[in-house]
mmCIF file of C-alpha atoms and ligand atoms in Angstrom:
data_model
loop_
_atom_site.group_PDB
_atom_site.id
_atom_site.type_symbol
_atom_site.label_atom_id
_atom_site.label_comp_id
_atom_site.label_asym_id
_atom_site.label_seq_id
_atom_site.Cartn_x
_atom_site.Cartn_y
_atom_site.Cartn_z
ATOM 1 C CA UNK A 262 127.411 -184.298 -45.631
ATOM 2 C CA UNK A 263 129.020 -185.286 -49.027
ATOM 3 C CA UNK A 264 131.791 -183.124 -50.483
ATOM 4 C CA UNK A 265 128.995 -181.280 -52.854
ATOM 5 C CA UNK A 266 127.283 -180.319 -49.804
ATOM 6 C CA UNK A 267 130.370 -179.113 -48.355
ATOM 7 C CA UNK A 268 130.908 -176.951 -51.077
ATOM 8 C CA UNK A 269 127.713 -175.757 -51.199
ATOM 9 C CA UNK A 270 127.852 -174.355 -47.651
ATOM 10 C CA UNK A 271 131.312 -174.214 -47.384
ATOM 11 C CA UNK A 272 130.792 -169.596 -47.790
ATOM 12 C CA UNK A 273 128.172 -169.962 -45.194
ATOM 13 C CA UNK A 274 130.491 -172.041 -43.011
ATOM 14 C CA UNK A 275 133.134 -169.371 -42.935
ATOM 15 C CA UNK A 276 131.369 -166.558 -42.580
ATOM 16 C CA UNK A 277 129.269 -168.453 -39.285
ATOM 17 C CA UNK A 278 126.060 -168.514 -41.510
ATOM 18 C CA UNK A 279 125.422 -172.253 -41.094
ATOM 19 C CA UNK A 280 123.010 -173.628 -38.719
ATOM 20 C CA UNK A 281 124.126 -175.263 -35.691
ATOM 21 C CA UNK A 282 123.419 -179.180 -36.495
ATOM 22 C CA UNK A 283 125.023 -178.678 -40.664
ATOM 23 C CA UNK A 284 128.000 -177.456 -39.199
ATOM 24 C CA UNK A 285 128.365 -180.550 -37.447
ATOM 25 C CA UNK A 286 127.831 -182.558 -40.217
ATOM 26 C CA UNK A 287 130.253 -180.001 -42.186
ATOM 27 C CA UNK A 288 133.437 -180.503 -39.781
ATOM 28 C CA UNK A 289 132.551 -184.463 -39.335
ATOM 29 C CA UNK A 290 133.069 -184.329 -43.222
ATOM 30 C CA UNK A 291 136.016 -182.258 -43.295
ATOM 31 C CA UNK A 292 138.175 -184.619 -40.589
ATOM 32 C CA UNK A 293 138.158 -186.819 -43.167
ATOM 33 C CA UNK A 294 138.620 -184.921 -46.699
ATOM 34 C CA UNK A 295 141.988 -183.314 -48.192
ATOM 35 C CA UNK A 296 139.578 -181.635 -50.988
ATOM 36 C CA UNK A 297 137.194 -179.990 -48.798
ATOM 37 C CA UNK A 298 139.413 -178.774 -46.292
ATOM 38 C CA UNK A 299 141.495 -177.459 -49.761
ATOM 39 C CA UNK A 300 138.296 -175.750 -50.119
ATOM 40 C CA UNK A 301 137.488 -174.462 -46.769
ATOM 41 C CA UNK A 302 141.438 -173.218 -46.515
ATOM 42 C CA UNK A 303 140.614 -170.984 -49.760
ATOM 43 C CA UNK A 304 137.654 -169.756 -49.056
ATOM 44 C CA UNK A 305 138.944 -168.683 -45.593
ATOM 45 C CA UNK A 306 142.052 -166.915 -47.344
ATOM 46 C CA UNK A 307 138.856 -165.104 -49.501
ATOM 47 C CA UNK A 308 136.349 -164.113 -46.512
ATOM 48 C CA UNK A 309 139.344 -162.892 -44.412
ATOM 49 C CA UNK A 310 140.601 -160.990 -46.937
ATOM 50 C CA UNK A 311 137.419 -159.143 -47.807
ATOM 51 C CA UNK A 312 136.525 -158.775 -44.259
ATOM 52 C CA UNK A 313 140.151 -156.842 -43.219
ATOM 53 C CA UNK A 314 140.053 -154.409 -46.231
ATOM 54 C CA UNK A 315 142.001 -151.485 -45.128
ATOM 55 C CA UNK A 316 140.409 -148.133 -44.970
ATOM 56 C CA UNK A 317 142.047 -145.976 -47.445
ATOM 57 C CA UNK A 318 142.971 -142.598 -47.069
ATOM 58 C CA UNK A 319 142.115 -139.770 -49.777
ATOM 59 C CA UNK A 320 144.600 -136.654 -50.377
ATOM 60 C CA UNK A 321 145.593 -134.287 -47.510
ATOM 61 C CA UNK A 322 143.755 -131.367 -48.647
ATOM 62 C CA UNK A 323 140.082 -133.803 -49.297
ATOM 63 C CA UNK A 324 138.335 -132.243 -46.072
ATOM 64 C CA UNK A 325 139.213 -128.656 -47.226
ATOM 65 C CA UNK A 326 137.937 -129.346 -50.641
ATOM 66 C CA UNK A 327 134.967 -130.087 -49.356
ATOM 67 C CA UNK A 328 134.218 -127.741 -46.717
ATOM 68 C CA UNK A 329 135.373 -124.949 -49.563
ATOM 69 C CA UNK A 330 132.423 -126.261 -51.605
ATOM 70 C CA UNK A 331 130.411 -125.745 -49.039
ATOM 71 C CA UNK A 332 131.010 -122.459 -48.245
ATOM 72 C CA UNK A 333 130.964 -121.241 -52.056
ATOM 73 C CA UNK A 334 127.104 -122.985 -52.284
ATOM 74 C CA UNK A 335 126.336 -121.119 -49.012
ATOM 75 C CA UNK A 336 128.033 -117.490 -50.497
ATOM 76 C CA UNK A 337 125.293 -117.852 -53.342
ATOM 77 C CA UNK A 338 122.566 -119.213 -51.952
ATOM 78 C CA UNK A 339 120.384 -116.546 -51.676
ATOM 79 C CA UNK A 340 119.764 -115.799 -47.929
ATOM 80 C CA UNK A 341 116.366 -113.852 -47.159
ATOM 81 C CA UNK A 342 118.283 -111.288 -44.940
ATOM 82 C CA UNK A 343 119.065 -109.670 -48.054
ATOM 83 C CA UNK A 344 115.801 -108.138 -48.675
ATOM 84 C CA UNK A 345 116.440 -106.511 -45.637
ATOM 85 C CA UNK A 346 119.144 -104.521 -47.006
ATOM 86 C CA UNK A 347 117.772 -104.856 -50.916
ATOM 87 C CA UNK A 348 114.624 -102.822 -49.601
ATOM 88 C CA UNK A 349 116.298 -99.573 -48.889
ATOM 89 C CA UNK A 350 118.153 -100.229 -51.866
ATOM 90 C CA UNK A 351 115.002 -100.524 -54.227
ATOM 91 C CA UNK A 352 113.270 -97.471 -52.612
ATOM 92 C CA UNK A 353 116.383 -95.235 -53.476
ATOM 93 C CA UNK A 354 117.236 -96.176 -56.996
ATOM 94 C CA UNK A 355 113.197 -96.077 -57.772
ATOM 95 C CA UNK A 356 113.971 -92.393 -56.648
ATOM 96 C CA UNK A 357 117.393 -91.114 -58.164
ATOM 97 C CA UNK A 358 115.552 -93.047 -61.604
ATOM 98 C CA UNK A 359 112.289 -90.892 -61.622
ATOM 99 C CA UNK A 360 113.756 -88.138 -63.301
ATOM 100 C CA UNK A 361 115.972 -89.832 -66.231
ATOM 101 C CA UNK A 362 112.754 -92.292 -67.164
ATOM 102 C CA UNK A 363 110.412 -88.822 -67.364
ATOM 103 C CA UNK A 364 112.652 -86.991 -69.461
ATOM 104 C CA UNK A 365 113.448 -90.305 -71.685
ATOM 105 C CA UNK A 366 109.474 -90.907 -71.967
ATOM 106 C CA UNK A 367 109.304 -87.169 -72.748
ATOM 107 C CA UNK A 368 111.959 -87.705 -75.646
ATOM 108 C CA UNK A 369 110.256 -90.892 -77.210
ATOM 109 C CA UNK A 370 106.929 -89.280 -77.311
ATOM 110 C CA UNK A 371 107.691 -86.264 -78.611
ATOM 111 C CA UNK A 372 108.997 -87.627 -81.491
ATOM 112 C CA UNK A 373 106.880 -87.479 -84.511
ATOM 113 C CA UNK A 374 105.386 -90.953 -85.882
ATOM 114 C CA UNK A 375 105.181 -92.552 -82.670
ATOM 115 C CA UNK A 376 102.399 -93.107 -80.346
ATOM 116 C CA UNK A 377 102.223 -89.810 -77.823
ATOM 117 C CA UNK A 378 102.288 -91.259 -74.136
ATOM 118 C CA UNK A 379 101.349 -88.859 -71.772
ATOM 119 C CA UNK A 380 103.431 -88.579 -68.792
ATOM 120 C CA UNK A 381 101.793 -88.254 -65.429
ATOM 121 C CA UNK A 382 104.008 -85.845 -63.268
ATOM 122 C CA UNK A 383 105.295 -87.548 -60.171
ATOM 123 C CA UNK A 384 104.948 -85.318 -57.523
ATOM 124 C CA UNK A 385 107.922 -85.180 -55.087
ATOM 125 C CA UNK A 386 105.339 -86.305 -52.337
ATOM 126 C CA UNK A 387 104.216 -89.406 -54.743
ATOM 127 C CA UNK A 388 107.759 -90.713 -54.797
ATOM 128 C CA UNK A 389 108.009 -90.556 -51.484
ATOM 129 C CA UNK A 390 105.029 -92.765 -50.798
ATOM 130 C CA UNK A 391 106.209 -95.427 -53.801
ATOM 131 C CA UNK A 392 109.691 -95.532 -51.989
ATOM 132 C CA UNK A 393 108.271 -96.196 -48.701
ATOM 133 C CA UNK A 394 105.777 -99.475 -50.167
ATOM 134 C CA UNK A 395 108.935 -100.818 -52.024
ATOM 135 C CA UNK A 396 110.702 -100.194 -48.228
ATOM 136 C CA UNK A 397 107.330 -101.538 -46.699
ATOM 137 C CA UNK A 398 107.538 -105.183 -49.370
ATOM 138 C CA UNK A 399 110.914 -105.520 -48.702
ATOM 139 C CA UNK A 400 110.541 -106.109 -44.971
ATOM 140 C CA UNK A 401 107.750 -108.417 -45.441
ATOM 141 C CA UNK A 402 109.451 -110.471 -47.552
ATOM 142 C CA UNK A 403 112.562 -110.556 -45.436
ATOM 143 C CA UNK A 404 110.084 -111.301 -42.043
ATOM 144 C CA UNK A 405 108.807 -114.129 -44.229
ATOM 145 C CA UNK A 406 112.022 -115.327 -44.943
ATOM 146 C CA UNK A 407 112.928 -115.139 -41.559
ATOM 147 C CA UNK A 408 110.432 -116.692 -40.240
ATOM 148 C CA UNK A 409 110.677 -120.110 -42.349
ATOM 149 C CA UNK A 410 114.053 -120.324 -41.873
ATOM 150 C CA UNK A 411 113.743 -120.061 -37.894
ATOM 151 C CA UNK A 412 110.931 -122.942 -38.764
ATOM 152 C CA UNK A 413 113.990 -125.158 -40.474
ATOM 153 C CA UNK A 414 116.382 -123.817 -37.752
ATOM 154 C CA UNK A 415 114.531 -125.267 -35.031
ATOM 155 C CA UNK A 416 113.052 -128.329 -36.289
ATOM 156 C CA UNK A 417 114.605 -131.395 -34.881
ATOM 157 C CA UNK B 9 133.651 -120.197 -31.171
ATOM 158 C CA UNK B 10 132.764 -123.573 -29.722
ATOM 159 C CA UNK B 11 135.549 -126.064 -30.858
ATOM 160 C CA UNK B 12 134.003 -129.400 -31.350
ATOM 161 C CA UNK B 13 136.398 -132.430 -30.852
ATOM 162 C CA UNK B 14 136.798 -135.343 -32.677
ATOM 163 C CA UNK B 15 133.624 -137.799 -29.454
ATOM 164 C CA UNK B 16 131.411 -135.628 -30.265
ATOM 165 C CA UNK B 17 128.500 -137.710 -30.278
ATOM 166 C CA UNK B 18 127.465 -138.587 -33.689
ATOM 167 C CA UNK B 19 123.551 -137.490 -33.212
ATOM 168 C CA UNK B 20 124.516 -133.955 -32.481
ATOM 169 C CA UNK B 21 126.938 -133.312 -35.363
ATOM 170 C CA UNK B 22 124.294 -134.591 -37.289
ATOM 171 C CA UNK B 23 121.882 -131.986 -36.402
ATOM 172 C CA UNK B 24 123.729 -129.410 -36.045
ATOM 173 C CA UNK B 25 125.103 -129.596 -39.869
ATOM 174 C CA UNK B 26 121.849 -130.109 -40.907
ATOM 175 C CA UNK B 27 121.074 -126.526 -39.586
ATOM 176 C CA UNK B 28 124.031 -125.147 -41.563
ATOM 177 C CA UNK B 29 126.876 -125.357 -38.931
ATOM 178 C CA UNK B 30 129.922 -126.055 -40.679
ATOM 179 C CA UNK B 31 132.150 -127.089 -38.747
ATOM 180 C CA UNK B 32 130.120 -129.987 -37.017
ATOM 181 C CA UNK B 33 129.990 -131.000 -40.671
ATOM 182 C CA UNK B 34 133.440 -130.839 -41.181
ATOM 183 C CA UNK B 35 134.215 -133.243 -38.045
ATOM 184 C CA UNK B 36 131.800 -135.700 -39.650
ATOM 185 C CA UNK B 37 133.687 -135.442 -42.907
ATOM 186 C CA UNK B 38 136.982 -136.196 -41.023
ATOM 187 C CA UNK B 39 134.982 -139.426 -39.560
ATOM 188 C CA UNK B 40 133.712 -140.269 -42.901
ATOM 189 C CA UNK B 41 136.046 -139.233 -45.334
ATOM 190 C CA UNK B 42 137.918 -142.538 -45.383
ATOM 191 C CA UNK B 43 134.837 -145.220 -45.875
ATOM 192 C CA UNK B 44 133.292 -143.148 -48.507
ATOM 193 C CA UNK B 45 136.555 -142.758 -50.303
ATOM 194 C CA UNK B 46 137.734 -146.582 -49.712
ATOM 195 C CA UNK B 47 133.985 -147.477 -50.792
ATOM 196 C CA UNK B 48 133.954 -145.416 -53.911
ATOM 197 C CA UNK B 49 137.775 -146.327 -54.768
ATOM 198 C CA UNK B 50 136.506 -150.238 -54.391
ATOM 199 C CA UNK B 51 133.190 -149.499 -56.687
ATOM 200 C CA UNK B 52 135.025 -147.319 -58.845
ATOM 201 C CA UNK B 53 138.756 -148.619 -59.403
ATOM 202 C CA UNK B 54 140.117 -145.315 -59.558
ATOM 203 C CA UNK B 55 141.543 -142.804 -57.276
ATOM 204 C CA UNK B 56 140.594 -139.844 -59.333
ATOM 205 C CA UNK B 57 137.314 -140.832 -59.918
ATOM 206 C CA UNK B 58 136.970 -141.935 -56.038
ATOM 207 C CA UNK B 59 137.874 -139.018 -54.723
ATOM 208 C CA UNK B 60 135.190 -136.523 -56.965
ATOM 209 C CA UNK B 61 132.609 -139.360 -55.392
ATOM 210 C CA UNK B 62 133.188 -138.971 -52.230
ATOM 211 C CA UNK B 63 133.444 -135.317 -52.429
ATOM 212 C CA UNK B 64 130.325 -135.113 -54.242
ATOM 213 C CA UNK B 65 128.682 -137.561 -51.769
ATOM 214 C CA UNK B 66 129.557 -135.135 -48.643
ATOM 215 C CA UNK B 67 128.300 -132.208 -50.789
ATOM 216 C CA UNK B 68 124.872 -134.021 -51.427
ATOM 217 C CA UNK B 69 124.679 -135.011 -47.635
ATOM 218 C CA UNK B 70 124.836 -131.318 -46.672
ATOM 219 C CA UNK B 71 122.400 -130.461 -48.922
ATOM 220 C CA UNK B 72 119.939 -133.119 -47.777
ATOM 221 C CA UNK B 73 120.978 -133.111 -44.421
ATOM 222 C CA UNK B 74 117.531 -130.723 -43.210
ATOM 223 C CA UNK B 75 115.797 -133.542 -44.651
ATOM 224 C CA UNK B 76 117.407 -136.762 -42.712
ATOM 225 C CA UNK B 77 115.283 -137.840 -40.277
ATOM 226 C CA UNK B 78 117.161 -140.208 -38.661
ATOM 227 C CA UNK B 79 115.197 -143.455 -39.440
ATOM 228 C CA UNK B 80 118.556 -145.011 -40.471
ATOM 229 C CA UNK B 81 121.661 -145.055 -39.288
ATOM 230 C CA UNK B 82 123.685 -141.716 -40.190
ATOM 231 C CA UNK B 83 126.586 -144.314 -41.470
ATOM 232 C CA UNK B 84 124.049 -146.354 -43.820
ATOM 233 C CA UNK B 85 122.229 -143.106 -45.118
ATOM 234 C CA UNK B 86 125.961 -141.718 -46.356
ATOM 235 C CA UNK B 87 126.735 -144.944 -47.654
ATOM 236 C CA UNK B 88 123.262 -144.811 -49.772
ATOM 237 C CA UNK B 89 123.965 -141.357 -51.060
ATOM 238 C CA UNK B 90 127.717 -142.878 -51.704
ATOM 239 C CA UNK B 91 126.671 -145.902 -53.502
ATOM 240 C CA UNK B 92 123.904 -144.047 -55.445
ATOM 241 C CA UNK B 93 126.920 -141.163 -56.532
ATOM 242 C CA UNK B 94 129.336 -144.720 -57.925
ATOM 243 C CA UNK B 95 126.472 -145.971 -59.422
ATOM 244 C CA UNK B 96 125.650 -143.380 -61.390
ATOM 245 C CA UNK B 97 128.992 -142.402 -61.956
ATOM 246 C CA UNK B 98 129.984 -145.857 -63.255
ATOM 247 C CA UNK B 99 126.623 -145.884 -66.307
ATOM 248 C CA UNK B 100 128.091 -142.929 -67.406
ATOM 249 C CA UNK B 101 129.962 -143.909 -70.787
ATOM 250 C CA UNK B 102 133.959 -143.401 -69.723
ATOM 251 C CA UNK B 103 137.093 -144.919 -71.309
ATOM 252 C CA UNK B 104 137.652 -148.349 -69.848
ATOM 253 C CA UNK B 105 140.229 -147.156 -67.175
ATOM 254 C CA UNK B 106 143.350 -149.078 -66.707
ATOM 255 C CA UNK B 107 143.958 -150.622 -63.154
ATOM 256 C CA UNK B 108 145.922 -148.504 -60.463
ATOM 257 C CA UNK B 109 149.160 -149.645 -59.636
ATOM 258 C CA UNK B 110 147.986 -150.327 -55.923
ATOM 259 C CA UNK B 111 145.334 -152.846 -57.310
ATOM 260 C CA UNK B 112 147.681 -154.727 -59.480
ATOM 261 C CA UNK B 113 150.135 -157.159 -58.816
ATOM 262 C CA UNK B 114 152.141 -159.629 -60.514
ATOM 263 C CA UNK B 115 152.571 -163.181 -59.303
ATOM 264 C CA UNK B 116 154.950 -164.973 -61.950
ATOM 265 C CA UNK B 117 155.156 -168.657 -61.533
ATOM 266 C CA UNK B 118 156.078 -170.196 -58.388
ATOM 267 C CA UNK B 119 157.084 -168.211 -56.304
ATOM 268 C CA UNK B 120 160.546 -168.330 -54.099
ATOM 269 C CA UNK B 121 159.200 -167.110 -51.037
ATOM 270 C CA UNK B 122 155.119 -166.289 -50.803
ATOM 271 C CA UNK B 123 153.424 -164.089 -48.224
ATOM 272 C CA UNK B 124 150.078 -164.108 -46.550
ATOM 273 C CA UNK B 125 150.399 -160.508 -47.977
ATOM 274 C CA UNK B 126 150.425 -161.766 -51.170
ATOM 275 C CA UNK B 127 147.227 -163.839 -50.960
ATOM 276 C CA UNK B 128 145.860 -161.336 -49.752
ATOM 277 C CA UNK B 129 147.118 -158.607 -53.034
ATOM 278 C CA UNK B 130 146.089 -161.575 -55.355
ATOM 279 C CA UNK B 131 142.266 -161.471 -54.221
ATOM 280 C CA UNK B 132 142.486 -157.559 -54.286
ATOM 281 C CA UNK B 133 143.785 -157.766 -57.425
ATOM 282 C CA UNK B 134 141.138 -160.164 -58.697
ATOM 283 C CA UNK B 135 138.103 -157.909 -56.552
ATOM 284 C CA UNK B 136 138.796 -154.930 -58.778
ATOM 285 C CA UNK B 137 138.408 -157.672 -61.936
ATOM 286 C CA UNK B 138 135.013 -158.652 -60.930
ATOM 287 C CA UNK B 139 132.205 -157.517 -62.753
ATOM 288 C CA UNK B 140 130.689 -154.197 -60.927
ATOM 289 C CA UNK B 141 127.556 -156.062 -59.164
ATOM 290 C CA UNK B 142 129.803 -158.597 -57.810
ATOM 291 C CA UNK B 143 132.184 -156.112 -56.633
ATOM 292 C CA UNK B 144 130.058 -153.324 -55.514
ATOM 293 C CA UNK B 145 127.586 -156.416 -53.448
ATOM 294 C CA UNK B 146 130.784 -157.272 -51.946
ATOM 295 C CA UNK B 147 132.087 -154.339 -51.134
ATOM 296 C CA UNK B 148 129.136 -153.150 -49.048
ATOM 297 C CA UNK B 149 128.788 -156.685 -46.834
ATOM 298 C CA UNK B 150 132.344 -157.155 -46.414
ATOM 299 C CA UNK B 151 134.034 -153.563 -46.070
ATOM 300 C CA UNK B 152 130.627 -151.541 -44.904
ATOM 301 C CA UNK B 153 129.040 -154.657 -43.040
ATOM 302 C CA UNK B 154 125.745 -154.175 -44.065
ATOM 303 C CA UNK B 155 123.570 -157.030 -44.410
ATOM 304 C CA UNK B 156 121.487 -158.699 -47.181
ATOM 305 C CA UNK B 157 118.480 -156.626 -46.606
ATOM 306 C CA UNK B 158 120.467 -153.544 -46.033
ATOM 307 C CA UNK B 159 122.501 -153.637 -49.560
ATOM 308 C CA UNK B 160 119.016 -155.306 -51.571
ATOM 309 C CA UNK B 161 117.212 -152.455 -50.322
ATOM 310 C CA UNK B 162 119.911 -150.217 -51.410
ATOM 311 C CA UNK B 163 120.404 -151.580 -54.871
ATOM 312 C CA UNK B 164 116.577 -151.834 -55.410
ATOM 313 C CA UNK B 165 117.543 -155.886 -56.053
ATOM 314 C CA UNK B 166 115.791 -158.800 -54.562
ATOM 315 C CA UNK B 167 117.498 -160.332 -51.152
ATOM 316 C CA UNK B 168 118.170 -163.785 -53.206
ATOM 317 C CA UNK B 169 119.773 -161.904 -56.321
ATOM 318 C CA UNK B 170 122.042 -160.121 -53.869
ATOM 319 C CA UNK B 171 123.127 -163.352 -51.891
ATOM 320 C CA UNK B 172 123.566 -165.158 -55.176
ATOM 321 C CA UNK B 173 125.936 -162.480 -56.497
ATOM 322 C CA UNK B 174 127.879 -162.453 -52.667
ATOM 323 C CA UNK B 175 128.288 -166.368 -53.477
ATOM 324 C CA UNK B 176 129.039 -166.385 -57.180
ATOM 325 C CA UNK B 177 131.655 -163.463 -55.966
ATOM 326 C CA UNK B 178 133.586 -165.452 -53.666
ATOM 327 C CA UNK B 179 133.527 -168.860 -55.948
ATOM 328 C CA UNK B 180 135.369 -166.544 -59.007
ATOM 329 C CA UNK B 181 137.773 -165.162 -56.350
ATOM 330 C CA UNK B 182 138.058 -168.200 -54.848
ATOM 331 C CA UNK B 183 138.964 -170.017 -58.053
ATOM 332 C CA UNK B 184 141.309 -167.494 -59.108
ATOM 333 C CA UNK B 185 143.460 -167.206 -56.279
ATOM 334 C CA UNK B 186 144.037 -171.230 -57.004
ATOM 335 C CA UNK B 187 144.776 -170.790 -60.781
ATOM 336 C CA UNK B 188 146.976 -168.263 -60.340
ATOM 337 C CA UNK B 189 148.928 -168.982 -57.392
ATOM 338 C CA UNK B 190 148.623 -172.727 -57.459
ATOM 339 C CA UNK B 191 148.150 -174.893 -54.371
ATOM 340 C CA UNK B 192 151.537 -175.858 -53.404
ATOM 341 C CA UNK B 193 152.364 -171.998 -53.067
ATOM 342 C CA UNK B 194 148.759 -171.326 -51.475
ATOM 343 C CA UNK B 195 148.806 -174.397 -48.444
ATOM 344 C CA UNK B 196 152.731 -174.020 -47.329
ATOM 345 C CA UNK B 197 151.602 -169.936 -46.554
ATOM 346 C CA UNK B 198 148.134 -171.140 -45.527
ATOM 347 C CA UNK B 199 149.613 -174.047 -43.510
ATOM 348 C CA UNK B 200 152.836 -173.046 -41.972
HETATM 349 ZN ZN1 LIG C 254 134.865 -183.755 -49.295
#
């Protein structure tokens, strides 16, 4: 090897790249050359360096930060257990509202000028049936729910 | 509650956070939390700026945990989602940020008395002046000891590009350590 060989491999020397038989030829060079053994002591300094990098630490409170931002994406996410309790929920504000919306859609439409909408009486029984579907959704929805997320649970 | 300690095998943190158990998560955070943050602080040259990507790295890991499948490495998928966070982070348009103390140091003339510790803060020094492809292609082979094909396939480069940037990232650092410290301070540390 000539010295612009030597430099040329000289990375590849230090970091154990070079094959075998080159690096031969490399250190039979380098017995006998001030510059390329300038060059290999550099480029030593340079791969050593880069190679012992120390692993920094980041504040005390990192982990926490984290972990907090886990927890506030897992508060919101929205979990399909809630139907569960939504569906109860549903059924009894669909009844305590039945009687403000017929008197409000009695009020509209019995003002003059505007279109008369008839108002089907909701029998108490009728309610009761609505109520019970909305209760009846609900738990299918949550089952579904339920179901996929036992499929994500226990995939591995 | 189960308390998991800090062997846990790695495999079984893994899939236990990615079916929502926390605090396996949080052990591999505490494993973790250092490389990310020393990766991102080398890529980024910032603490501030390091810490919010590493934090947002974990955050994205937890979301796409369900969906690791374990055909790499746990280690080299973090470090993807890491290096992809920096990357981004660093095309966004910001004020050209002024060097942390930590990175910086002064070497005035020659020197009465130079360290091997000094060497060593010059070519720190000069790794946080390299431009980012340089530095970040460096970063991953020397501090995260990935190889070639690992860190090509990671910055969607070609495996020659990547080697060439390695080599041209040494040569600068090489060069600078010499012009700034000068050889006769360099070989009586380097051959004491
Ligand atoms: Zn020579």
């Amino acid at each position: 090897m000539n010295c612009d060989e030597v430099r040329r491999s000289v990375q590849d020397y230090v970091t154990r790249e070079l094959a075998p038989d080159d690096r031969r030829r490399f250190d039979a060079h380098l017995v006998e050359c001030a510059e390329c053994q300038r060059e290999l002591a550099l480029m030593t300094a340079v791969v050593s360096t880069l190679d012992h990098q120390p692993v920094l630490e980041p504040s005390a409170d990192f982990s926490s930060r984290v972990l907090g931002s886990l927890s506030r994406q897992r508060e919101f996410a929205p979990s399909p257990w809630w139907s569960l309790a939504l569906a109860p929920l549903l059924a009894g504000a669909a009844w305590l509202a039945r009687g403000p919306v017929e008197r409000a859609l009695e009020t509209i439409s019995s003002r003059p000028g505007l279109i008369h909408l008839s108002v089907p009486a909701v029998s108490l029984q009728q309610a009761g049936i609505a109520a019970g579907a909305i209760v009846v959704l609900g738990l299918l929805v949550a089952a579904g729910g339920a179901v996929f997320c036992w499929q994500t649970y226990l995939r591995d | 509650m189960f308390e998991y300690v800090e062997s846990a095998p790695e495999e079984a943190l893994v899939s236990r956070s990615a079916r929502g158990d926390e605090q396996a998560f949080g052990v591999l955070v505490e494993r973790y939390k250092g490389m990310l943050y020393s990766m991102a602080y080398r890529l980024m040259k910032d603490r501030g700026r390091a810490e919010d990507a590493a934090q947002e790295s974990f955050i994205k890991a937890w979301a796409a945990l369900p969906g690791f499948k374990g055909e790499s490495k746990f280690s080299s998928w973090m470090y993807r989602i890491c290096y992809n966070t920096c990357i981004s982070e660093l095309r966004k348009k910001r004020p050209e940020v002024e060097l942390d103390e930590a990175m910086g140091v002064g070497v005035e003339g020659p020197a009465e008395e130079f360290r091997n510790r000094d060497i060593q803060a010059v070519i720190h020094d000069e790794v946080s002046r390299l431009p980012d492809d340089y530095r970040a292609a460096l970063t991953l082979f020397h501090f995260n000891g990935l190889s070639y094909d690992e860190i090509a396939r990671l910055a969607h480069k070609p495996m020659g590009t990547v080697k060439a940037q390695i080599h041209r990232g040494r040569a600068l650092l090489k060069a600078r350590l010499l012009e700034r410290v000068g050889w006769d301070n360099l070989k009586e540390v380097m051959w004491q």
